[in-house]
Short mmCIF file of C-alpha atoms and ligand atoms in Angstrom, two decimals:
data_model
loop_
_atom_site.label_atom_id
_atom_site.label_comp_id
_atom_site.label_asym_id
_atom_site.label_seq_id
_atom_site.Cartn_x
_atom_site.Cartn_y
_atom_site.Cartn_z
CA MET A 1 -4.32 -15.41 8.37
CA SER A 2 -4.54 -18.30 6.11
CA ALA A 3 -3.98 -16.01 2.61
CA ARG A 4 -0.41 -17.05 1.35
CA LEU A 5 2.17 -13.44 1.30
CA VAL A 6 4.37 -13.66 -2.47
CA LEU A 7 7.32 -11.44 -2.50
CA VAL A 8 8.04 -10.88 -5.46
CA GLN A 9 10.46 -7.25 -7.17
CA GLY A 10 8.57 -5.49 -10.13
CA ASP A 11 6.74 -2.64 -10.45
CA ILE A 12 3.18 -2.10 -8.32
CA THR A 13 1.46 -1.30 -11.96
CA ARG A 14 1.45 -4.09 -13.65
CA GLN A 15 0.18 -6.32 -11.87
CA ASP A 16 -2.47 -8.63 -12.02
CA VAL A 17 -4.38 -8.60 -8.86
CA ASP A 18 -7.87 -7.65 -7.64
CA ALA A 19 -7.26 -4.81 -5.34
CA VAL A 20 -3.50 -3.01 -5.71
CA VAL A 21 -2.85 -0.74 -2.94
CA ASN A 22 -1.33 3.28 -3.65
CA ALA A 23 1.27 4.82 -0.70
CA ALA A 24 -0.47 7.70 -1.56
CA ASN A 25 0.05 10.93 0.49
CA SER A 26 -3.72 12.88 1.86
CA SER A 27 -4.89 15.44 -0.06
CA LEU A 28 -5.40 12.62 -2.67
CA LEU A 29 -4.40 14.33 -5.52
CA GLY A 30 -1.24 12.39 -6.40
CA GLY A 31 2.20 12.45 -6.31
CA GLY A 32 6.36 10.65 -7.01
CA GLY A 33 7.11 7.87 -6.58
CA VAL A 34 4.18 4.68 -6.40
CA ASP A 35 0.96 7.30 -6.58
CA GLY A 36 2.71 9.05 -9.29
CA ALA A 37 3.24 5.81 -11.67
CA ILE A 38 -0.76 4.53 -10.42
CA HIS A 39 -2.20 7.19 -11.38
CA ARG A 40 0.11 7.33 -15.02
CA ALA A 41 0.04 4.06 -15.00
CA GLY A 42 -3.97 3.81 -14.61
CA GLY A 43 -5.19 7.37 -16.16
CA PRO A 44 -8.13 10.24 -15.54
CA GLU A 45 -10.28 7.63 -13.49
CA ILE A 46 -8.36 6.72 -10.60
CA LEU A 47 -8.25 11.06 -10.71
CA ALA A 48 -11.76 11.98 -11.08
CA ALA A 49 -12.29 9.42 -8.06
CA CYS A 50 -10.17 10.96 -6.20
CA ARG A 51 -11.11 14.14 -6.67
CA ALA A 52 -15.16 12.69 -5.69
CA LEU A 53 -14.08 11.89 -2.28
CA ARG A 54 -12.60 15.10 -2.10
CA ALA A 55 -15.67 16.35 -2.45
CA SER A 56 -17.99 13.69 -0.62
CA HIS A 57 -15.73 11.88 2.85
CA TYR A 58 -12.48 13.12 2.39
CA GLY A 59 -13.29 16.68 1.88
CA ARG A 60 -9.85 17.73 4.34
CA GLY A 61 -8.24 14.86 3.56
CA LEU A 62 -7.33 11.41 3.88
CA PRO A 63 -5.85 10.60 7.51
CA THR A 64 -3.21 8.94 8.08
CA GLY A 65 -3.24 5.52 8.35
CA GLN A 66 -6.62 5.14 6.84
CA ALA A 67 -7.60 3.50 3.44
CA VAL A 68 -10.31 3.92 1.03
CA ALA A 69 -10.85 2.31 -2.55
CA THR A 70 -11.53 4.01 -5.82
CA THR A 71 -11.75 1.88 -9.34
CA ALA A 72 -7.92 1.15 -10.77
CA GLY A 73 -8.29 2.51 -14.46
CA ARG A 74 -6.91 1.24 -16.82
CA LEU A 75 -4.30 -0.62 -14.02
CA PRO A 76 -4.77 -5.06 -14.77
CA ALA A 77 -6.64 -4.94 -11.19
CA ARG A 78 -10.18 -4.25 -9.72
CA HIS A 79 -9.44 -1.45 -7.84
CA VAL A 80 -7.13 1.19 -6.19
CA ILE A 81 -6.95 1.09 -2.69
CA HIS A 82 -5.08 4.69 -1.37
CA THR A 83 -3.57 5.02 1.84
CA VAL A 84 -1.41 7.13 3.66
CA GLY A 85 1.26 5.84 5.30
CA PRO A 86 3.14 8.84 8.10
CA ARG A 87 6.54 10.01 7.19
CA TRP A 88 9.47 8.41 9.35
CA SER A 89 10.56 10.92 12.73
CA ALA A 90 13.65 9.72 14.19
CA THR A 91 11.91 11.26 17.37
CA GLU A 92 8.96 10.44 17.27
CA ASP A 93 7.44 6.54 17.21
CA ARG A 94 4.82 6.04 14.23
CA SER A 95 4.91 2.48 13.33
CA ASP A 96 1.72 1.95 14.43
CA LEU A 97 0.83 4.23 12.32
CA LEU A 98 2.49 2.42 9.62
CA ALA A 99 1.12 -0.75 10.75
CA SER A 100 -3.10 1.13 11.21
CA CYS A 101 -1.56 1.64 6.83
CA TYR A 102 -1.80 -2.37 6.38
CA ARG A 103 -4.87 -3.40 8.11
CA GLU A 104 -6.74 -0.91 7.26
CA SER A 105 -6.15 -1.41 3.90
CA LEU A 106 -6.71 -5.05 3.50
CA ARG A 107 -9.96 -4.90 5.53
CA THR A 108 -10.85 -2.66 2.89
CA ALA A 109 -9.72 -5.00 -0.27
CA VAL A 110 -12.08 -7.57 2.62
CA GLU A 111 -15.06 -5.29 1.67
CA LEU A 112 -14.69 -5.28 -1.81
CA GLY A 113 -14.45 -9.10 -1.88
CA ALA A 114 -10.67 -9.16 -3.09
CA ARG A 115 -9.10 -11.98 -3.28
CA THR A 116 -5.41 -11.14 -4.26
CA VAL A 117 -3.89 -7.30 -2.87
CA ALA A 118 -0.57 -6.46 -3.44
CA PHE A 119 1.49 -3.69 -1.50
CA PRO A 120 4.02 -1.52 -1.80
CA ALA A 121 6.78 -0.36 0.64
CA ILE A 122 4.51 1.94 2.38
CA SER A 123 6.53 5.11 3.68
CA THR A 124 10.02 3.46 2.46
CA GLY A 125 10.23 6.04 -0.51
CA ILE A 126 9.85 9.31 -0.28
CA TYR A 127 8.38 9.50 3.86
CA GLY A 128 11.86 7.82 4.40
CA TRP A 129 11.11 5.32 6.25
CA PRO A 130 13.78 2.41 6.66
CA LEU A 131 13.21 -0.25 5.19
CA ASP A 132 13.86 -3.25 7.54
CA ASP A 133 11.79 -2.12 9.93
CA GLY A 134 9.24 -1.02 7.49
CA ALA A 135 9.28 -4.81 6.09
CA ARG A 136 9.16 -6.10 9.83
CA ILE A 137 5.62 -4.05 10.48
CA ALA A 138 4.24 -5.24 6.99
CA VAL A 139 4.38 -8.68 7.07
CA ARG A 140 4.37 -8.31 11.02
CA THR A 141 0.93 -6.58 10.32
CA VAL A 142 -0.97 -8.65 7.96
CA ARG A 143 0.45 -11.52 9.13
CA ALA A 144 -2.20 -10.56 12.34
CA GLU A 145 -4.95 -10.37 10.44
CA ALA A 146 -7.65 -12.35 9.58
CA ALA A 147 -8.46 -11.09 6.16
CA PRO A 148 -11.29 -13.57 5.17
CA GLY A 149 -11.38 -14.72 1.50
CA ILE A 150 -8.11 -13.12 0.67
CA GLU A 151 -5.63 -16.18 -1.00
CA GLU A 152 -2.73 -13.97 -2.31
CA ILE A 153 -1.18 -11.12 -0.24
CA ARG A 154 2.05 -10.00 -2.93
CA PHE A 155 4.24 -7.48 -1.37
CA VAL A 156 6.06 -5.43 -4.91
CA VAL A 157 8.76 -4.01 -4.30
CA PHE A 158 11.10 -2.50 -6.48
CA ASP A 159 14.50 -2.82 -6.16
CA GLU A 160 16.84 -6.12 -5.44
CA ARG A 161 17.68 -4.09 -1.89
CA ALA A 162 14.46 -4.51 -1.63
CA HIS A 163 13.80 -7.89 -2.26
CA GLU A 164 16.74 -8.85 -0.03
CA VAL A 165 15.52 -7.23 2.85
CA PHE A 166 11.47 -8.12 2.48
CA ALA A 167 12.54 -12.02 1.87
CA ARG A 168 14.81 -11.76 5.60
CA ALA A 169 11.42 -10.59 7.37
CA LEU A 170 9.18 -12.91 5.52
CA LYS A 171 11.81 -15.92 6.94
N1 AR6 B 1 6.26 -0.31 -7.84
C1 AR6 B 1 6.79 -1.06 -6.66
N2 AR6 B 1 7.54 0.17 -5.97
C2 AR6 B 1 7.75 1.35 -6.47
C3 AR6 B 1 7.17 1.77 -8.10
C4 AR6 B 1 6.49 1.10 -8.47
N3 AR6 B 1 6.18 1.49 -9.74
N4 AR6 B 1 7.96 2.93 -7.44
C5 AR6 B 1 8.79 3.51 -6.02
N5 AR6 B 1 8.85 2.21 -5.37
P1 AR6 B 1 6.87 5.97 -2.05
P2 AR6 B 1 6.05 6.79 0.59
C6 AR6 B 1 8.71 1.85 -4.04
O1 AR6 B 1 7.83 7.11 -2.17
O2 AR6 B 1 7.55 6.86 0.65
C7 AR6 B 1 4.60 10.00 -2.87
O3 AR6 B 1 4.49 11.63 -4.05
C8 AR6 B 1 9.97 2.83 -3.91
O4 AR6 B 1 11.51 1.97 -3.58
O5 AR6 B 1 5.91 5.59 -3.49
O6 AR6 B 1 4.89 6.55 1.51
C9 AR6 B 1 3.36 10.49 -2.75
O7 AR6 B 1 2.00 11.21 -3.16
C10 AR6 B 1 9.48 2.59 -2.19
O8 AR6 B 1 9.99 1.41 -0.98
O9 AR6 B 1 5.94 5.67 -1.10
C11 AR6 B 1 2.86 10.94 -0.81
O10 AR6 B 1 3.29 11.97 -1.01
C12 AR6 B 1 7.78 2.50 -1.77
O11 AR6 B 1 7.74 1.96 -3.09
C13 AR6 B 1 4.63 9.73 -0.59
O12 AR6 B 1 5.26 9.70 -2.46
C14 AR6 B 1 7.22 2.90 -1.22
O13 AR6 B 1 7.61 4.66 -1.95
C15 AR6 B 1 4.36 8.58 -0.24
O14 AR6 B 1 5.99 8.45 0.17
#
C-alpha cells in the first residue's frame, strides 16, 4: 500500500473525493446511518441506480462482504461504492466478511480509476460491531492491499471517540 491514510472527523457525505463508500444493506434500497445520509444528500439518482442493479445483476441483493458502484448523484464525490458489512455476532467470527468489505470496495475503487476514497467505519453503527475491533480490521485490511492508483484513503468518523479509536489503530 502506497496510499496515504488520512483520518477525518466529519460527515462522509461532505467529502470531496473520487469515491465514497456506503455502509449499505443487501437490499441496496437505503436505510439509516451513513446509508440514509448518502441517499438524502446525493438525491434520487443514487436510488434509481441501486434499483437498476436490483433489476439486473443483484436480483437477490448484494451479498455481505461484496461491493458495487453507482453514481454519486449530487454528492461532491463521483462514485458511491456500496458495500454490505456483517452484523456483529458474539458467537460467530465474521471478521473476514468485514475485511472483505474494505478489500472489495478498494478493488472497485481501483477499477473506477479513483485516486481518493473515503470510508466510514463499516458495521460499527446499526450493525453493532465494536469500534476498536472494527477500526483495527479497517486499517489492517487497507494496509495489506496494493490498490494501484489510489493516492489517499480517508477514514471519515462521526464523533470524537471514533476519532480517538481510529487514531490509535493507525499508529
Ligand atoms: N458520516 C460519517 N460517519 C457516519 C455518518 C456520517 N454521515 N453517519 C453515521 N456514521 P452505520 P452499519 C458512523 O449505522 O453499522 C443502515 O441502515 C456511525 O457512527 O451507518 O454498517 C444500512 O442500510 C458508525 O460508526 O452502518 C444498514 O442496514 C459508522 O458510521 C445498516 O445501517 C457506521 O454506522 C448498516 O449498519
